[in-house]
């Protein structure tokens, strides 16, 4: 396991905020408005102590200093954030109108990008205070804002991937047959934490027919000898995500099960080899889908080939038909084709991949061959 990376500094956050303001201007937006959530953490290092109805909002615009509007009672926490030296705090007290505090910071006729998880309550309050403004979600207006990772971010993503790999290697040593899916899922969660994850986001254990549901919630089904078992797990380590999938078999698989697994493994390999700067996101999906379709299972590949990953485990860009965004070095995303046979079994193989100057690099490196467990 790699050591703890150096923390991000105020200078790091300043660069991010400046980049966001420039990107907004380039997209024809008056600025960016960021509510509590992953965007705020990425831009400032600040995570409010709990979800609150009180307005907290980062205001970024080209040509003006960053401002964070916060409730007075939470200002001391905001001042401790790593990015606080790179911005100005404007606080407001209970009983006052937070939108009156915020309105002078905004272009009264501007169109703003707003973080996806902003409360409707706050957006409607801003619209009432500034009826000439309009808004677009950051996923729509600035979908690539967090997509390209710097070296320090890549280091964290690699460490998270390494921890997920260690988790997989350990789970192969436990018993599967005769245990509930939920018990194996608990093992996965414990292992992720043992290998340094501060947050576990999901532990999918889909055995037998449950494996045909890509997002099956691990339940009380008892895993049996002869089951195919889809394992999909991940979370956050050092604030950055892991997400990997492998499909194992309890006892010896049948010839058909081996064939389906081979088709998915070959599709995943082909899609990975297609990764390089300049191709469109949809091309990664097309390569995986073409291989699975040629093998006769095209209608059983029922989800996109991949999603971005960073300070959240799912974010833009998405590897799906219609996404014409070009790959550039530093992007990180999953490559995870699958085949799902209702009532029988499913297979999915997933790695996180980062785009390099001349291709792609996997951040998950465990064997993609089918593992036989007991």
CSV table of C-alpha atoms in Angstrom, one decimal:
chain,number,residue,atom,x,y,z
A,1,UNK,CA,0.0,0.0,0.0
A,2,UNK,CA,1.2,3.5,-0.8
A,3,UNK,CA,1.7,6.0,1.9
A,4,UNK,CA,-0.6,9.0,2.8
A,5,UNK,CA,-0.2,11.7,0.1
A,6,UNK,CA,0.6,15.3,0.9
A,7,UNK,CA,-2.5,17.3,1.5
A,8,UNK,CA,-3.7,19.8,-1.1
A,9,UNK,CA,-2.7,23.4,-0.3
A,10,UNK,CA,-4.4,26.8,-0.6
A,11,UNK,CA,-2.5,27.3,-3.9
A,12,UNK,CA,-3.9,24.0,-5.3
A,13,UNK,CA,-7.4,25.2,-4.5
A,14,UNK,CA,-6.7,28.6,-5.9
A,15,UNK,CA,-5.6,27.1,-9.2
A,16,UNK,CA,-8.8,25.0,-9.3
A,17,UNK,CA,-11.1,28.0,-8.6
A,18,UNK,CA,-9.3,30.1,-11.3
A,19,UNK,CA,-9.7,27.2,-13.7
A,20,UNK,CA,-13.4,26.9,-13.0
A,21,UNK,CA,-13.9,30.7,-13.5
A,22,UNK,CA,-12.1,30.6,-16.8
A,23,UNK,CA,-14.0,27.6,-18.0
A,24,UNK,CA,-17.2,29.3,-17.2
A,25,UNK,CA,-16.3,32.4,-19.1
A,26,UNK,CA,-15.2,30.2,-22.1
A,27,UNK,CA,-18.5,28.5,-22.0
A,28,UNK,CA,-20.4,31.8,-22.1
A,29,UNK,CA,-21.4,31.7,-18.5
A,30,UNK,CA,-21.2,34.6,-16.0
A,31,UNK,CA,-19.8,32.4,-13.3
A,32,UNK,CA,-20.1,29.2,-11.2
A,33,UNK,CA,-22.3,28.8,-8.1
A,34,UNK,CA,-21.3,25.9,-5.9
A,35,UNK,CA,-23.4,24.4,-3.1
A,36,UNK,CA,-22.1,22.0,-0.5
A,37,UNK,CA,-21.1,18.7,-2.1
A,38,UNK,CA,-18.2,17.2,-4.1
A,39,UNK,CA,-17.7,20.3,-6.2
A,40,UNK,CA,-17.3,22.5,-3.2
A,41,UNK,CA,-14.8,20.0,-1.6
A,42,UNK,CA,-12.8,19.8,-4.8
A,43,UNK,CA,-12.7,23.6,-5.3
A,44,UNK,CA,-12.1,24.7,-1.7
A,45,UNK,CA,-11.5,21.7,0.6
A,46,UNK,CA,-14.5,22.7,2.6
A,47,UNK,CA,-17.3,20.3,3.6
A,48,UNK,CA,-19.9,21.8,5.8
A,49,UNK,CA,-20.5,19.7,9.0
A,50,UNK,CA,-24.0,18.5,7.9
A,51,UNK,CA,-26.7,19.0,5.4
A,52,UNK,CA,-28.5,22.3,6.2
A,53,UNK,CA,-31.2,24.5,4.9
A,54,UNK,CA,-29.0,27.5,5.5
A,55,UNK,CA,-27.4,28.8,2.3
A,56,UNK,CA,-23.8,28.0,1.7
A,57,UNK,CA,-22.6,29.1,-1.8
A,58,UNK,CA,-19.2,29.5,-3.5
A,59,UNK,CA,-19.3,32.3,-6.1
A,60,UNK,CA,-16.7,32.1,-8.9
A,61,UNK,CA,-16.5,34.5,-11.9
A,62,UNK,CA,-13.6,35.6,-14.1
A,63,UNK,CA,-12.1,38.9,-13.0
A,64,UNK,CA,-13.4,38.8,-9.4
A,65,UNK,CA,-12.0,37.1,-6.3
A,66,UNK,CA,-13.7,33.9,-5.1
A,67,UNK,CA,-16.3,34.4,-2.4
A,68,UNK,CA,-17.9,31.8,-0.1
A,69,UNK,CA,-21.2,32.8,1.4
A,70,UNK,CA,-21.7,30.9,4.7
A,71,UNK,CA,-24.0,31.1,7.7
A,72,UNK,CA,-22.3,32.9,10.6
A,73,UNK,CA,-22.5,29.9,12.9
A,74,UNK,CA,-20.5,27.8,10.3
A,75,UNK,CA,-17.9,30.5,9.4
A,76,UNK,CA,-15.3,29.2,11.9
A,77,UNK,CA,-15.3,25.8,10.2
A,78,UNK,CA,-15.1,27.4,6.8
A,79,UNK,CA,-12.1,29.5,7.9
A,80,UNK,CA,-10.3,26.2,8.7
A,81,UNK,CA,-10.7,24.8,5.2
A,82,UNK,CA,-7.4,24.3,3.3
A,83,UNK,CA,-8.7,26.5,0.5
A,84,UNK,CA,-9.9,29.3,2.7
A,85,UNK,CA,-6.8,31.6,2.3
A,86,UNK,CA,-7.6,31.7,-1.4
A,87,UNK,CA,-11.1,33.1,-1.0
A,88,UNK,CA,-13.2,35.7,0.8
A,89,UNK,CA,-15.9,34.7,3.3
A,90,UNK,CA,-19.2,36.6,3.4
A,91,UNK,CA,-21.3,35.4,6.4
A,92,UNK,CA,-25.0,36.0,7.1
A,93,UNK,CA,-26.9,35.6,10.3
A,94,UNK,CA,-30.2,33.9,11.1
A,95,UNK,CA,-33.1,36.2,10.5
A,96,UNK,CA,-31.3,38.0,7.6
A,97,UNK,CA,-31.9,37.3,3.9
A,98,UNK,CA,-29.0,35.2,2.6
A,99,UNK,CA,-30.0,36.0,-1.0
A,100,UNK,CA,-29.7,39.7,-0.3
A,101,UNK,CA,-26.1,38.9,0.9
A,102,UNK,CA,-25.4,36.9,-2.3
A,103,UNK,CA,-27.2,39.1,-4.9
A,104,UNK,CA,-24.5,41.9,-5.1
A,105,UNK,CA,-21.9,39.2,-5.9
A,106,UNK,CA,-23.7,38.2,-9.1
A,107,UNK,CA,-24.3,39.7,-12.5
A,108,UNK,CA,-28.0,40.5,-12.3
A,109,UNK,CA,-28.6,39.4,-15.9
A,110,UNK,CA,-26.0,36.5,-16.0
A,111,UNK,CA,-26.4,32.9,-16.8
A,112,UNK,CA,-24.6,30.7,-14.2
A,113,UNK,CA,-23.5,27.2,-13.9
A,114,UNK,CA,-24.8,25.6,-10.7
A,115,UNK,CA,-23.6,22.5,-9.0
A,116,UNK,CA,-25.9,19.6,-9.6
A,117,UNK,CA,-26.8,19.1,-5.9
A,118,UNK,CA,-27.8,22.7,-5.1
A,119,UNK,CA,-31.1,22.8,-3.3
A,120,UNK,CA,-34.1,24.0,-5.3
A,121,UNK,CA,-35.0,26.2,-2.3
A,122,UNK,CA,-31.7,28.2,-2.8
A,123,UNK,CA,-31.9,28.4,-6.5
A,124,UNK,CA,-35.5,29.7,-6.3
A,125,UNK,CA,-34.4,32.2,-3.7
A,126,UNK,CA,-31.7,33.5,-6.0
A,127,UNK,CA,-34.1,33.7,-8.9
A,128,UNK,CA,-36.5,35.7,-6.8
A,129,UNK,CA,-33.8,38.1,-5.7
A,130,UNK,CA,-32.3,38.4,-9.3
A,131,UNK,CA,-35.1,37.6,-11.8
A,132,UNK,CA,-32.8,38.5,-14.7
A,133,UNK,CA,-30.5,35.6,-14.0
A,134,UNK,CA,-30.7,32.1,-15.5
A,135,UNK,CA,-29.0,28.8,-14.6
A,136,UNK,CA,-27.6,25.6,-16.0
A,137,UNK,CA,-26.4,22.5,-14.2
A,138,UNK,CA,-22.6,22.0,-14.1
A,139,UNK,CA,-23.0,18.6,-15.7
A,140,UNK,CA,-24.6,20.2,-18.6
A,141,UNK,CA,-22.7,23.5,-18.7
A,142,UNK,CA,-19.2,22.4,-17.6
A,143,UNK,CA,-19.2,18.6,-17.8
A,144,UNK,CA,-15.4,18.4,-17.9
A,145,UNK,CA,-14.8,20.7,-14.9
A,146,UNK,CA,-13.3,17.9,-12.7
A,147,UNK,CA,-12.7,15.4,-15.5
A,148,UNK,CA,-8.9,16.0,-16.1
A,149,UNK,CA,-6.9,15.0,-13.1
A,150,UNK,CA,-3.5,16.4,-12.1
A,151,UNK,CA,-0.6,14.3,-10.9
A,152,UNK,CA,-1.6,14.6,-7.2
A,153,UNK,CA,-5.2,13.5,-8.0
A,154,UNK,CA,-3.9,10.6,-10.1
A,155,UNK,CA,-1.7,9.5,-7.2
A,156,UNK,CA,-4.8,9.3,-5.0
A,157,UNK,CA,-6.8,7.4,-7.6
A,158,UNK,CA,-4.0,5.0,-8.0
A,159,UNK,CA,-3.9,4.4,-4.3
A,160,UNK,CA,-7.6,3.8,-4.2
A,161,UNK,CA,-7.3,1.3,-7.0
A,162,UNK,CA,-4.5,-0.5,-5.3
A,163,UNK,CA,-6.6,-0.8,-2.2
A,164,UNK,CA,-9.5,-2.2,-4.2
A,165,UNK,CA,-7.2,-4.7,-5.8
A,166,UNK,CA,-5.9,-5.8,-2.4
A,167,UNK,CA,-9.6,-6.2,-1.3
A,168,UNK,CA,-10.3,-8.5,-4.3
A,169,UNK,CA,-7.2,-10.6,-3.6
A,170,UNK,CA,-8.4,-11.1,0.0
A,171,UNK,CA,-12.0,-11.8,-0.8
A,172,UNK,CA,-10.9,-14.8,-3.0
A,173,UNK,CA,-9.7,-16.4,0.2
A,174,UNK,CA,-13.1,-16.4,2.0
A,175,UNK,CA,-15.9,-19.0,1.7
A,176,UNK,CA,-18.7,-18.2,-0.6
A,177,UNK,CA,-20.9,-21.4,-0.7
A,178,UNK,CA,-23.4,-21.6,2.1
A,179,UNK,CA,-23.1,-17.9,3.0
A,180,UNK,CA,-25.5,-15.0,2.3
A,181,UNK,CA,-24.6,-12.4,-0.2
A,182,UNK,CA,-24.9,-9.8,2.6
A,183,UNK,CA,-22.2,-11.6,4.5
A,184,UNK,CA,-19.7,-11.5,1.6
A,185,UNK,CA,-20.7,-7.8,1.0
A,186,UNK,CA,-19.8,-7.2,4.7
A,187,UNK,CA,-16.4,-8.8,4.1
A,188,UNK,CA,-15.8,-6.5,1.1
A,189,UNK,CA,-16.7,-3.4,3.1
A,190,UNK,CA,-14.4,-4.5,6.0
A,191,UNK,CA,-11.5,-5.1,3.6
A,192,UNK,CA,-11.9,-1.8,1.8
A,193,UNK,CA,-11.7,-0.1,5.2
A,194,UNK,CA,-8.7,-2.2,6.2
A,195,UNK,CA,-6.9,-1.1,3.1
A,196,UNK,CA,-7.5,2.6,3.8
A,197,UNK,CA,-10.9,3.5,2.6
A,198,UNK,CA,-12.7,6.1,4.7
A,199,UNK,CA,-16.0,5.6,2.9
A,200,UNK,CA,-17.5,2.5,1.3
A,201,UNK,CA,-20.0,3.5,-1.4
A,202,UNK,CA,-21.2,0.1,-2.7
A,203,UNK,CA,-20.6,-3.6,-2.3
A,204,UNK,CA,-22.5,-5.5,-5.0
A,205,UNK,CA,-22.6,-9.3,-4.6
A,206,UNK,CA,-24.9,-10.7,-7.2
A,207,UNK,CA,-25.0,-14.5,-7.0
A,208,UNK,CA,-26.6,-16.8,-9.6
A,209,UNK,CA,-29.7,-15.2,-11.1
A,210,UNK,CA,-29.1,-12.0,-9.0
A,211,UNK,CA,-26.0,-11.4,-11.1
A,212,UNK,CA,-28.2,-10.6,-14.0
A,213,UNK,CA,-29.2,-7.3,-12.2
A,214,UNK,CA,-26.2,-5.0,-12.6
A,215,UNK,CA,-27.0,-3.0,-9.5
A,216,UNK,CA,-28.3,-5.8,-7.3
A,217,UNK,CA,-28.3,-5.0,-3.6
A,218,UNK,CA,-26.6,-7.8,-1.7
A,219,UNK,CA,-29.4,-9.6,0.1
A,220,UNK,CA,-30.2,-12.8,2.0
A,221,UNK,CA,-29.9,-15.2,-0.9
A,222,UNK,CA,-27.5,-18.1,0.2
A,223,UNK,CA,-24.8,-18.5,-2.4
A,224,UNK,CA,-24.7,-22.1,-3.8
A,225,UNK,CA,-22.1,-24.3,-5.4
A,226,UNK,CA,-22.3,-23.7,-9.1
A,227,UNK,CA,-23.2,-20.0,-8.8
A,228,UNK,CA,-21.6,-17.3,-10.9
A,229,UNK,CA,-21.0,-14.3,-8.5
A,230,UNK,CA,-20.6,-10.7,-9.7
A,231,UNK,CA,-18.5,-8.6,-7.3
A,232,UNK,CA,-18.6,-4.8,-7.7
A,233,UNK,CA,-17.3,-2.6,-4.9
A,234,UNK,CA,-15.7,0.7,-4.2
A,235,UNK,CA,-15.6,3.9,-2.2
A,236,UNK,CA,-13.2,6.7,-1.3
A,237,UNK,CA,-9.6,6.6,-0.1
A,238,UNK,CA,-7.8,9.9,0.5
A,239,UNK,CA,-10.9,11.6,-0.9
A,240,UNK,CA,-10.7,9.8,-4.2
A,241,UNK,CA,-12.7,6.9,-5.6
A,242,UNK,CA,-12.2,3.3,-6.3
A,243,UNK,CA,-14.6,1.1,-8.4
A,244,UNK,CA,-13.8,-2.4,-9.7
A,245,UNK,CA,-15.7,-5.5,-10.7
A,246,UNK,CA,-14.7,-9.1,-11.1
A,247,UNK,CA,-16.9,-12.2,-11.6
A,248,UNK,CA,-16.0,-15.4,-9.8
A,249,UNK,CA,-17.5,-18.9,-9.9
A,250,UNK,CA,-18.3,-21.2,-7.0
A,251,UNK,CA,-16.8,-24.5,-8.1
A,252,UNK,CA,-16.1,-25.4,-11.6
A,253,UNK,CA,-18.0,-23.4,-14.3
A,254,UNK,CA,-19.8,-24.8,-17.3
A,255,UNK,CA,-18.6,-24.4,-20.8
A,256,UNK,CA,-21.2,-21.7,-21.4
A,257,UNK,CA,-20.3,-19.8,-18.3
A,258,UNK,CA,-16.7,-19.8,-19.4
A,259,UNK,CA,-17.6,-18.6,-22.8
A,260,UNK,CA,-19.7,-15.7,-21.6
A,261,UNK,CA,-17.0,-14.7,-19.2
A,262,UNK,CA,-14.4,-14.9,-22.0
A,263,UNK,CA,-16.6,-12.7,-24.2
A,264,UNK,CA,-16.8,-10.0,-21.5
A,265,UNK,CA,-13.1,-10.2,-20.7
A,266,UNK,CA,-12.2,-9.8,-24.4
A,267,UNK,CA,-14.6,-6.9,-24.8
A,268,UNK,CA,-13.1,-5.2,-21.8
A,269,UNK,CA,-9.6,-5.7,-23.1
A,270,UNK,CA,-10.5,-4.4,-26.5
A,271,UNK,CA,-12.2,-1.3,-25.0
A,272,UNK,CA,-9.1,-0.6,-22.9
A,273,UNK,CA,-6.8,-0.9,-25.8
A,274,UNK,CA,-8.9,1.6,-27.7
A,275,UNK,CA,-8.3,4.3,-25.1
A,276,UNK,CA,-6.0,7.1,-26.3
A,277,UNK,CA,-6.1,10.9,-26.6
A,278,UNK,CA,-8.4,12.2,-29.3
A,279,UNK,CA,-11.0,9.5,-29.6
A,280,UNK,CA,-14.5,10.2,-28.5
A,281,UNK,CA,-15.9,8.7,-25.3
A,282,UNK,CA,-18.6,6.9,-27.4
A,283,UNK,CA,-15.8,5.1,-29.3
A,284,UNK,CA,-14.8,3.2,-26.1
A,285,UNK,CA,-18.4,2.1,-25.7
A,286,UNK,CA,-18.6,1.1,-29.4
A,287,UNK,CA,-15.6,-1.1,-29.2
A,288,UNK,CA,-16.9,-3.1,-26.2
A,289,UNK,CA,-20.4,-3.3,-27.6
A,290,UNK,CA,-19.3,-4.5,-31.0
A,291,UNK,CA,-17.4,-7.4,-29.5
A,292,UNK,CA,-20.3,-8.5,-27.3
A,293,UNK,CA,-22.8,-8.0,-30.2
A,294,UNK,CA,-20.6,-10.1,-32.5
A,295,UNK,CA,-20.7,-12.9,-29.9
A,296,UNK,CA,-24.5,-12.8,-29.9
A,297,UNK,CA,-25.1,-11.1,-26.6
A,298,UNK,CA,-25.6,-7.5,-27.8
A,299,UNK,CA,-29.1,-7.2,-26.3
A,300,UNK,CA,-27.8,-8.4,-22.9
A,301,UNK,CA,-25.3,-5.6,-22.5
A,302,UNK,CA,-27.7,-3.2,-20.9
A,303,UNK,CA,-25.7,-0.3,-19.5
A,304,UNK,CA,-23.0,2.1,-20.6
A,305,UNK,CA,-19.4,1.0,-20.8
A,306,UNK,CA,-18.1,3.4,-18.3
A,307,UNK,CA,-18.3,6.5,-16.1
A,308,UNK,CA,-15.8,9.1,-14.8
A,309,UNK,CA,-14.4,8.9,-11.3
A,310,UNK,CA,-12.7,11.3,-9.0
A,311,UNK,CA,-13.9,12.8,-5.7
A,312,UNK,CA,-17.1,10.9,-6.4
A,313,UNK,CA,-17.3,7.3,-7.7
A,314,UNK,CA,-19.6,8.3,-10.6
A,315,UNK,CA,-19.2,11.6,-12.5
A,316,UNK,CA,-18.6,12.8,-16.1
A,317,UNK,CA,-17.4,11.8,-18.6
A,318,UNK,CA,-19.5,8.8,-19.6
A,319,UNK,CA,-18.5,6.1,-22.1
A,320,UNK,CA,-21.8,5.8,-24.0
A,321,UNK,CA,-23.1,6.3,-27.5
A,322,UNK,CA,-23.8,9.9,-28.2
A,323,UNK,CA,-21.0,11.3,-26.0
A,324,UNK,CA,-18.7,13.0,-28.4
A,325,UNK,CA,-16.3,14.5,-25.8
A,326,UNK,CA,-12.8,13.7,-26.8
A,327,UNK,CA,-10.4,11.9,-24.4
A,328,UNK,CA,-7.5,13.9,-23.1
A,329,UNK,CA,-4.6,12.8,-20.8
A,330,UNK,CA,-5.6,12.8,-17.2
A,331,UNK,CA,-9.2,11.7,-17.6
A,332,UNK,CA,-10.1,8.8,-15.4
A,333,UNK,CA,-13.1,6.5,-16.0
A,334,UNK,CA,-14.3,2.9,-15.7
A,335,UNK,CA,-14.3,0.4,-18.5
A,336,UNK,CA,-16.9,-2.2,-17.4
A,337,UNK,CA,-18.8,-4.2,-20.1
A,338,UNK,CA,-21.1,-6.9,-19.0
A,339,UNK,CA,-23.5,-9.6,-20.1
A,340,UNK,CA,-26.7,-10.3,-18.1
A,341,UNK,CA,-28.9,-13.4,-18.7
A,342,UNK,CA,-32.2,-12.9,-16.8
A,343,UNK,CA,-33.0,-15.7,-14.4
A,344,UNK,CA,-29.6,-17.3,-14.9
A,345,UNK,CA,-26.4,-15.3,-14.2
A,346,UNK,CA,-24.4,-12.2,-15.1
A,347,UNK,CA,-20.8,-11.3,-15.8
A,348,UNK,CA,-19.1,-7.9,-15.5
A,349,UNK,CA,-15.4,-7.0,-15.5
A,350,UNK,CA,-14.3,-3.4,-14.6
A,351,UNK,CA,-11.1,-1.5,-14.2
A,352,UNK,CA,-10.5,2.2,-13.7
A,353,UNK,CA,-8.4,3.6,-16.6
A,354,UNK,CA,-6.6,6.9,-17.0
A,355,UNK,CA,-5.7,8.4,-20.3
A,356,UNK,CA,-2.0,8.9,-20.9
A,357,UNK,CA,-0.1,10.8,-23.6
A,358,UNK,CA,-0.2,7.8,-26.0
A,359,UNK,CA,-2.9,5.4,-24.7
A,360,UNK,CA,-4.3,4.3,-21.4
A,361,UNK,CA,-3.2,2.9,-18.0
A,362,UNK,CA,-5.2,0.7,-15.8
A,363,UNK,CA,-5.5,1.6,-12.1
A,364,UNK,CA,-6.8,-1.9,-11.3
A,365,UNK,CA,-4.4,-4.8,-12.0
A,366,UNK,CA,-5.9,-8.0,-10.6
A,367,UNK,CA,-6.4,-10.9,-12.9
A,368,UNK,CA,-9.4,-10.7,-15.2
A,369,UNK,CA,-9.5,-14.4,-15.7
A,370,UNK,CA,-12.4,-16.1,-14.0
A,371,UNK,CA,-11.5,-17.1,-10.4
A,372,UNK,CA,-12.9,-20.3,-8.9
A,373,UNK,CA,-13.9,-19.9,-5.3
A,374,UNK,CA,-15.2,-22.4,-2.7
